[in-house]
PDB file of C-alpha atoms and ligand atoms in Angstrom:
ATOM      1  CA  MET A   1      -3.131  15.773 -20.019  1.00  0.00           C
ATOM      2  CA  PRO A   2      -5.589  14.861 -16.759  1.00  0.00           C
ATOM      3  CA  THR A   3      -4.670  16.766 -13.778  1.00  0.00           C
ATOM      4  CA  ILE A   4      -5.316  16.247 -10.027  1.00  0.00           C
ATOM      5  CA  ALA A   5      -5.319  19.078  -7.497  1.00  0.00           C
ATOM      6  CA  ALA A   6      -2.343  18.013  -5.381  1.00  0.00           C
ATOM      7  CA  GLU A   7       0.436  18.854  -3.262  1.00  0.00           C
ATOM      8  CA  PRO A   8       3.367  20.446  -3.609  1.00  0.00           C
ATOM      9  CA  TYR A   9       1.619  21.225  -7.368  1.00  0.00           C
ATOM     10  CA  ALA A  10      -0.949  19.729  -9.622  1.00  0.00           C
ATOM     11  CA  TYR A  11      -0.186  16.004 -10.554  1.00  0.00           C
ATOM     12  CA  THR A  12      -0.653  15.162 -14.099  1.00  0.00           C
ATOM     13  CA  PHE A  13      -0.489  11.921 -15.918  1.00  0.00           C
ATOM     14  CA  PRO A  14      -0.883  10.555 -19.457  1.00  0.00           C
ATOM     15  CA  LYS A  15      -4.045   8.731 -20.447  1.00  0.00           C
ATOM     16  CA  GLY A  16      -3.398   5.075 -19.888  1.00  0.00           C
ATOM     17  CA  LYS A  17      -0.458   5.131 -17.816  1.00  0.00           C
ATOM     18  CA  LEU A  18      -2.239   5.441 -14.145  1.00  0.00           C
ATOM     19  CA  ALA A  19      -2.550   2.653 -11.996  1.00  0.00           C
ATOM     20  CA  LEU A  20      -3.978   2.507  -8.263  1.00  0.00           C
ATOM     21  CA  VAL A  21      -1.665   0.532  -5.798  1.00  0.00           C
ATOM     22  CA  ILE A  22      -3.407  -0.877  -2.567  1.00  0.00           C
ATOM     23  CA  ILE A  23      -0.621  -1.754  -0.081  1.00  0.00           C
ATOM     24  CA  ASP A  24      -1.282  -4.568   2.612  1.00  0.00           C
ATOM     25  CA  MET A  25      -4.986  -3.989   3.117  1.00  0.00           C
ATOM     26  CA  GLN A  26      -4.764  -7.116   5.050  1.00  0.00           C
ATOM     27  CA  ARG A  27      -6.459  -8.773   8.118  1.00  0.00           C
ATOM     28  CA  ASP A  28      -2.961  -9.165   9.778  1.00  0.00           C
ATOM     29  CA  PHE A  29      -2.645  -5.471   9.989  1.00  0.00           C
ATOM     30  CA  VAL A  30      -6.100  -4.205  10.645  1.00  0.00           C
ATOM     31  CA  GLU A  31      -7.779  -6.687  12.860  1.00  0.00           C
ATOM     32  CA  PRO A  32      -6.866  -7.582  16.303  1.00  0.00           C
ATOM     33  CA  GLY A  33      -4.729 -10.739  16.634  1.00  0.00           C
ATOM     34  CA  GLY A  34      -2.636 -10.260  13.562  1.00  0.00           C
ATOM     35  CA  PHE A  35       0.817  -8.911  13.086  1.00  0.00           C
ATOM     36  CA  GLY A  36       0.197  -5.424  13.671  1.00  0.00           C
ATOM     37  CA  ALA A  37      -1.472  -6.212  17.085  1.00  0.00           C
ATOM     38  CA  THR A  38       1.522  -8.544  18.201  1.00  0.00           C
ATOM     39  CA  LEU A  39       3.856  -5.752  17.890  1.00  0.00           C
ATOM     40  CA  GLY A  40       1.637  -3.727  20.277  1.00  0.00           C
ATOM     41  CA  ASN A  41      -0.196  -1.570  17.841  1.00  0.00           C
ATOM     42  CA  ASP A  42      -3.807  -0.235  18.312  1.00  0.00           C
ATOM     43  CA  VAL A  43      -4.870  -1.574  14.812  1.00  0.00           C
ATOM     44  CA  THR A  44      -8.283  -0.179  14.993  1.00  0.00           C
ATOM     45  CA  ARG A  45      -6.868   3.146  13.683  1.00  0.00           C
ATOM     46  CA  LEU A  46      -6.371   1.851  10.488  1.00  0.00           C
ATOM     47  CA  THR A  47      -9.829   0.924   9.655  1.00  0.00           C
ATOM     48  CA  ALA A  48     -10.945   4.498   9.318  1.00  0.00           C
ATOM     49  CA  ILE A  49      -9.760   4.650   5.821  1.00  0.00           C
ATOM     50  CA  VAL A  50     -11.792   1.806   4.328  1.00  0.00           C
ATOM     51  CA  PRO A  51     -14.861   3.816   3.345  1.00  0.00           C
ATOM     52  CA  ALA A  52     -12.629   6.208   1.163  1.00  0.00           C
ATOM     53  CA  LEU A  53     -10.506   3.350  -0.198  1.00  0.00           C
ATOM     54  CA  GLN A  54     -13.368   1.665  -1.116  1.00  0.00           C
ATOM     55  CA  ARG A  55     -14.847   4.823  -3.079  1.00  0.00           C
ATOM     56  CA  LEU A  56     -11.657   5.276  -4.623  1.00  0.00           C
ATOM     57  CA  LEU A  57     -11.019   1.584  -5.833  1.00  0.00           C
ATOM     58  CA  ALA A  58     -14.874   1.604  -7.233  1.00  0.00           C
ATOM     59  CA  ALA A  59     -13.713   4.704  -9.248  1.00  0.00           C
ATOM     60  CA  PHE A  60     -10.582   3.074 -10.994  1.00  0.00           C
ATOM     61  CA  ARG A  61     -12.768   0.009 -11.698  1.00  0.00           C
ATOM     62  CA  ALA A  62     -15.469   2.013 -13.203  1.00  0.00           C
ATOM     63  CA  ALA A  63     -12.903   3.900 -15.273  1.00  0.00           C
ATOM     64  CA  GLY A  64     -11.386   0.531 -16.438  1.00  0.00           C
ATOM     65  CA  LEU A  65      -7.976   1.522 -14.958  1.00  0.00           C
ATOM     66  CA  PRO A  66      -5.751  -1.095 -13.677  1.00  0.00           C
ATOM     67  CA  VAL A  67      -5.516  -2.076  -9.815  1.00  0.00           C
ATOM     68  CA  ILE A  68      -2.707  -3.699  -8.052  1.00  0.00           C
ATOM     69  CA  HIS A  69      -3.092  -5.111  -4.501  1.00  0.00           C
ATOM     70  CA  THR A  70       0.069  -6.209  -2.298  1.00  0.00           C
ATOM     71  CA  LYS A  71       0.276  -8.568   0.742  1.00  0.00           C
ATOM     72  CA  GLU A  72       3.221  -8.838   3.093  1.00  0.00           C
ATOM     73  CA  CYS A  73       3.533 -12.157   3.846  1.00  0.00           C
ATOM     74  CA  HIS A  74       5.818 -15.366   3.770  1.00  0.00           C
ATOM     75  CA  ARG A  75       6.093 -18.634   2.540  1.00  0.00           C
ATOM     76  CA  PRO A  76       5.033 -21.375   5.030  1.00  0.00           C
ATOM     77  CA  ASP A  77       8.383 -22.484   5.400  1.00  0.00           C
ATOM     78  CA  LEU A  78       9.722 -18.790   6.206  1.00  0.00           C
ATOM     79  CA  SER A  79      12.754 -19.240   3.815  1.00  0.00           C
ATOM     80  CA  ASP A  80      12.053 -15.928   2.322  1.00  0.00           C
ATOM     81  CA  CYS A  81      11.833 -14.459   6.062  1.00  0.00           C
ATOM     82  CA  PRO A  82      15.241 -13.115   6.999  1.00  0.00           C
ATOM     83  CA  PRO A  83      16.274 -14.107  10.725  1.00  0.00           C
ATOM     84  CA  ALA A  84      16.338 -10.528  11.802  1.00  0.00           C
ATOM     85  CA  LYS A  85      12.867  -9.862  10.569  1.00  0.00           C
ATOM     86  CA  LEU A  86      11.594 -12.851  12.326  1.00  0.00           C
ATOM     87  CA  ALA A  87      13.079 -12.033  15.932  1.00  0.00           C
ATOM     88  CA  ARG A  88      12.879  -7.995  15.561  1.00  0.00           C
ATOM     89  CA  GLY A  89      10.565  -6.363  18.128  1.00  0.00           C
ATOM     90  CA  ASN A  90      10.061  -9.133  20.653  1.00  0.00           C
ATOM     91  CA  PRO A  91       6.657  -9.674  19.439  1.00  0.00           C
ATOM     92  CA  SER A  92       4.050 -11.802  21.694  1.00  0.00           C
ATOM     93  CA  LEU A  93       3.613 -13.900  18.487  1.00  0.00           C
ATOM     94  CA  LYS A  94       6.289 -14.234  15.866  1.00  0.00           C
ATOM     95  CA  ILE A  95       6.064 -14.386  12.226  1.00  0.00           C
ATOM     96  CA  GLY A  96       4.953 -18.040  11.324  1.00  0.00           C
ATOM     97  CA  ASP A  97       3.443 -18.559  14.746  1.00  0.00           C
ATOM     98  CA  ALA A  98      -0.343 -19.719  15.415  1.00  0.00           C
ATOM     99  CA  GLY A  99      -2.685 -16.908  16.185  1.00  0.00           C
ATOM    100  CA  PRO A 100      -6.343 -16.491  16.041  1.00  0.00           C
ATOM    101  CA  MET A 101      -6.233 -15.733  12.188  1.00  0.00           C
ATOM    102  CA  GLY A 102      -3.805 -18.565  11.695  1.00  0.00           C
ATOM    103  CA  ARG A 103      -0.362 -18.481  11.281  1.00  0.00           C
ATOM    104  CA  ILE A 104       1.298 -14.735  11.452  1.00  0.00           C
ATOM    105  CA  LEU A 105       1.897 -13.060   8.172  1.00  0.00           C
ATOM    106  CA  VAL A 106       2.061 -16.399   6.228  1.00  0.00           C
ATOM    107  CA  ALA A 107       0.837 -16.598   2.899  1.00  0.00           C
ATOM    108  CA  GLY A 108      -2.667 -18.416   2.514  1.00  0.00           C
ATOM    109  CA  GLU A 109      -3.558 -18.265   6.092  1.00  0.00           C
ATOM    110  CA  PRO A 110      -6.735 -16.226   6.773  1.00  0.00           C
ATOM    111  CA  GLY A 111      -4.927 -13.251   8.492  1.00  0.00           C
ATOM    112  CA  SER A 112      -2.806 -12.594   5.028  1.00  0.00           C
ATOM    113  CA  GLU A 113      -5.947 -12.131   3.298  1.00  0.00           C
ATOM    114  CA  ILE A 114      -7.026  -8.726   2.009  1.00  0.00           C
ATOM    115  CA  ILE A 115     -10.026  -7.343   4.006  1.00  0.00           C
ATOM    116  CA  ASP A 116     -13.610  -8.217   2.514  1.00  0.00           C
ATOM    117  CA  GLU A 117     -14.240  -4.696   1.831  1.00  0.00           C
ATOM    118  CA  LEU A 118     -11.278  -4.430  -0.569  1.00  0.00           C
ATOM    119  CA  VAL A 119     -11.131  -7.891  -1.868  1.00  0.00           C
ATOM    120  CA  PRO A 120      -9.589  -8.047  -5.334  1.00  0.00           C
ATOM    121  CA  ILE A 121     -11.794  -8.885  -8.411  1.00  0.00           C
ATOM    122  CA  ALA A 122     -11.067 -10.935 -11.581  1.00  0.00           C
ATOM    123  CA  GLY A 123      -8.198  -9.241 -13.477  1.00  0.00           C
ATOM    124  CA  GLU A 124      -6.746  -7.464 -10.649  1.00  0.00           C
ATOM    125  CA  ILE A 125      -3.318  -8.220 -10.036  1.00  0.00           C
ATOM    126  CA  VAL A 126      -2.041  -9.265  -6.413  1.00  0.00           C
ATOM    127  CA  ILE A 127       1.467  -9.334  -5.264  1.00  0.00           C
ATOM    128  CA  GLU A 128       2.902 -11.245  -2.465  1.00  0.00           C
ATOM    129  CA  LYS A 129       5.894  -9.485  -0.946  1.00  0.00           C
ATOM    130  CA  PRO A 130       8.490 -10.544   1.725  1.00  0.00           C
ATOM    131  CA  GLY A 131       9.696  -7.241   2.556  1.00  0.00           C
ATOM    132  CA  LYS A 132       8.165  -3.679   2.948  1.00  0.00           C
ATOM    133  CA  GLY A 133       9.043  -2.407  -0.258  1.00  0.00           C
ATOM    134  CA  ALA A 134       6.622  -3.913  -3.226  1.00  0.00           C
ATOM    135  CA  PHE A 135       9.453  -4.084  -5.539  1.00  0.00           C
ATOM    136  CA  TYR A 136      11.891  -6.175  -3.530  1.00  0.00           C
ATOM    137  CA  ALA A 137      11.756  -9.968  -4.501  1.00  0.00           C
ATOM    138  CA  THR A 138       8.586  -9.907  -6.472  1.00  0.00           C
ATOM    139  CA  GLU A 139       7.290  -9.228  -9.920  1.00  0.00           C
ATOM    140  CA  PHE A 140       5.863  -5.917  -8.987  1.00  0.00           C
ATOM    141  CA  GLY A 141       8.000  -4.130 -11.445  1.00  0.00           C
ATOM    142  CA  ALA A 142       7.556  -6.333 -14.489  1.00  0.00           C
ATOM    143  CA  ARG A 143       3.849  -6.393 -14.058  1.00  0.00           C
ATOM    144  CA  LEU A 144       3.989  -2.473 -14.051  1.00  0.00           C
ATOM    145  CA  GLU A 145       6.166  -2.780 -17.131  1.00  0.00           C
ATOM    146  CA  GLN A 146       3.526  -5.039 -18.762  1.00  0.00           C
ATOM    147  CA  LEU A 147       0.749  -2.640 -18.027  1.00  0.00           C
ATOM    148  CA  GLY A 148       2.647   0.294 -19.431  1.00  0.00           C
ATOM    149  CA  ALA A 149       1.852   2.047 -16.110  1.00  0.00           C
ATOM    150  CA  THR A 150       4.402   4.871 -15.424  1.00  0.00           C
ATOM    151  CA  HIS A 151       2.058   6.878 -12.685  1.00  0.00           C
ATOM    152  CA  LEU A 152       1.065   5.144  -9.521  1.00  0.00           C
ATOM    153  CA  VAL A 153      -1.795   6.173  -7.228  1.00  0.00           C
ATOM    154  CA  VAL A 154      -0.375   4.936  -3.856  1.00  0.00           C
ATOM    155  CA  THR A 155      -2.582   3.936  -0.791  1.00  0.00           C
ATOM    156  CA  GLY A 156      -2.741   1.553   2.020  1.00  0.00           C
ATOM    157  CA  VAL A 157      -0.945   0.771   5.158  1.00  0.00           C
ATOM    158  CA  THR A 158       1.162   1.548   6.756  1.00  0.00           C
ATOM    159  CA  THR A 159       1.932   5.368   5.820  1.00  0.00           C
ATOM    160  CA  GLU A 160       5.645   5.469   6.928  1.00  0.00           C
ATOM    161  CA  VAL A 161       6.644   1.742   6.326  1.00  0.00           C
ATOM    162  CA  CYS A 162       5.324  -0.137   3.434  1.00  0.00           C
ATOM    163  CA  VAL A 163       3.488   2.565   1.729  1.00  0.00           C
ATOM    164  CA  GLN A 164       6.489   5.029   1.951  1.00  0.00           C
ATOM    165  CA  THR A 165       9.144   2.306   1.071  1.00  0.00           C
ATOM    166  CA  THR A 166       7.395   1.091  -1.893  1.00  0.00           C
ATOM    167  CA  MET A 167       7.015   5.021  -3.140  1.00  0.00           C
ATOM    168  CA  ARG A 168      10.594   5.471  -2.506  1.00  0.00           C
ATOM    169  CA  GLU A 169      11.420   2.293  -4.610  1.00  0.00           C
ATOM    170  CA  ALA A 170       9.189   3.465  -7.252  1.00  0.00           C
ATOM    171  CA  ASN A 171      10.378   6.939  -7.205  1.00  0.00           C
ATOM    172  CA  ASP A 172      13.868   5.738  -7.737  1.00  0.00           C
ATOM    173  CA  ARG A 173      12.648   3.522 -10.868  1.00  0.00           C
ATOM    174  CA  GLY A 174      11.174   6.662 -12.369  1.00  0.00           C
ATOM    175  CA  TYR A 175       7.849   6.162 -11.746  1.00  0.00           C
ATOM    176  CA  GLU A 176       5.563   9.452 -10.680  1.00  0.00           C
ATOM    177  CA  CYS A 177       3.654   8.427  -7.361  1.00  0.00           C
ATOM    178  CA  LEU A 178       0.769  10.074  -5.847  1.00  0.00           C
ATOM    179  CA  LEU A 179      -0.097   9.069  -2.313  1.00  0.00           C
ATOM    180  CA  VAL A 180      -3.939   9.603  -1.297  1.00  0.00           C
ATOM    181  CA  GLU A 181      -4.035  11.155   2.249  1.00  0.00           C
ATOM    182  CA  ASP A 182      -7.327   9.962   3.395  1.00  0.00           C
ATOM    183  CA  CYS A 183      -6.617   6.431   1.946  1.00  0.00           C
ATOM    184  CA  THR A 184      -3.547   5.727   3.948  1.00  0.00           C
ATOM    185  CA  GLU A 185      -2.967   5.420   7.731  1.00  0.00           C
ATOM    186  CA  SER A 186      -0.446   4.744  10.365  1.00  0.00           C
ATOM    187  CA  TYR A 187      -0.666   3.222  13.828  1.00  0.00           C
ATOM    188  CA  PHE A 188       1.194   6.642  14.726  1.00  0.00           C
ATOM    189  CA  PRO A 189      -0.696   9.699  13.777  1.00  0.00           C
ATOM    190  CA  ALA A 190       2.601  11.758  13.827  1.00  0.00           C
ATOM    191  CA  PHE A 191       4.616   9.331  11.617  1.00  0.00           C
ATOM    192  CA  LYS A 192       1.677   9.557   8.915  1.00  0.00           C
ATOM    193  CA  GLN A 193       1.869  13.331   8.878  1.00  0.00           C
ATOM    194  CA  ALA A 194       5.874  13.348   8.772  1.00  0.00           C
ATOM    195  CA  ALA A 195       5.773  10.804   5.931  1.00  0.00           C
ATOM    196  CA  LEU A 196       3.165  13.075   4.001  1.00  0.00           C
ATOM    197  CA  GLU A 197       5.517  16.056   4.499  1.00  0.00           C
ATOM    198  CA  MET A 198       8.872  14.136   3.475  1.00  0.00           C
ATOM    199  CA  ILE A 199       7.017  12.825   0.582  1.00  0.00           C
ATOM    200  CA  ARG A 200       5.908  16.015  -1.297  1.00  0.00           C
ATOM    201  CA  ALA A 201       8.785  18.419   0.234  1.00  0.00           C
ATOM    202  CA  GLN A 202      11.391  19.674  -2.068  1.00  0.00           C
ATOM    203  CA  GLY A 203       9.302  20.009  -4.998  1.00  0.00           C
ATOM    204  CA  ALA A 204       7.758  16.551  -4.619  1.00  0.00           C
ATOM    205  CA  ILE A 205      11.176  14.734  -4.060  1.00  0.00           C
ATOM    206  CA  VAL A 206       9.475  11.398  -3.584  1.00  0.00           C
ATOM    207  CA  GLY A 207       5.980  12.352  -4.938  1.00  0.00           C
ATOM    208  CA  TRP A 208       2.628  14.274  -4.683  1.00  0.00           C
ATOM    209  CA  THR A 209      -0.274  13.971  -2.122  1.00  0.00           C
ATOM    210  CA  ALA A 210      -3.652  14.417  -2.741  1.00  0.00           C
ATOM    211  CA  ARG A 211      -7.335  13.873  -1.092  1.00  0.00           C
ATOM    212  CA  SER A 212      -9.231  11.111  -2.479  1.00  0.00           C
ATOM    213  CA  ASP A 213     -12.165  13.197  -3.764  1.00  0.00           C
ATOM    214  CA  ALA A 214      -9.633  14.998  -5.942  1.00  0.00           C
ATOM    215  CA  VAL A 215      -8.446  11.744  -7.687  1.00  0.00           C
ATOM    216  CA  ILE A 216     -11.954  10.507  -8.014  1.00  0.00           C
ATOM    217  CA  ALA A 217     -12.872  13.811  -9.596  1.00  0.00           C
ATOM    218  CA  THR A 218     -10.265  13.496 -12.541  1.00  0.00           C
ATOM    219  CA  ILE A 219     -10.721   9.761 -12.791  1.00  0.00           C
ATOM    220  CA  ALA A 220     -14.319  10.061 -13.296  1.00  0.00           C
ATOM    221  CA  ALA A 221     -13.983  12.932 -15.806  1.00  0.00           C
ATOM    222  CA  ARG A 222     -11.458  11.320 -18.249  1.00  0.00           C
TER     223      ARG A 222
HETATM  224  C1  LIG B 301       4.485  -3.088   8.624  1.00  0.00           C
HETATM  225  C2  LIG B 301       3.379  -2.477   6.460  1.00  0.00           C
HETATM  226  N1  LIG B 301       4.252  -1.988   9.092  1.00  0.00           N
HETATM  227  N2  LIG B 301       2.308  -3.052   5.607  1.00  0.00           N
HETATM  228  N3  LIG B 301       3.853  -3.608   7.376  1.00  0.00           N
HETATM  229  O1  LIG B 301       5.179  -4.033   9.074  1.00  0.00           O
HETATM  230  O2  LIG B 301       3.462  -1.438   6.569  1.00  0.00           O
END
């Protein structure tokens, strides 16, 4: 089986079972004026991963492997946004309010779109999710089953929120997950580091972590 150098030990996957999952690389999280910024975060931290993520995405595309993008966003009438989520954090602009990139975290608005550098191409799956985890109230699980994917290379933002939640949901459903260290980022460096360590602790209790170069080397050699 193909093997990727990873922590806490080598990650193996059967051919034809691997998919790339890119979590929430949306303008609302990485650009000023979006959801991340309204919560008081320094969003510029997140763009550092874009070049590595572009290289990883290109490797999956070149190998003809499936790619799934997710977007955290809500219906325009906010019927899928729990009142608790709407009120949480006392943000300067709430979900659904008009901001510089359209209504905050609402599907179809410019802020909800994936950044230009990583924009999905024809054939790639895009999942709109109302929660932090990609499985909750979406067709993500069904699409993975259709693809026959059992092994997920997970990337995106933010490490300790939507990325980690999705990995935990996937892990409980029996998926083997690998988090790409230089293709995920947090507004809080300490939270990213803690999430990486939590995931791979106790013999990969949630999953593995690896650098993008190691993933690309294995994908390209298949
Ligand atoms: C957050 C996410 N942080 N994509 N969403 O609210 O991690």
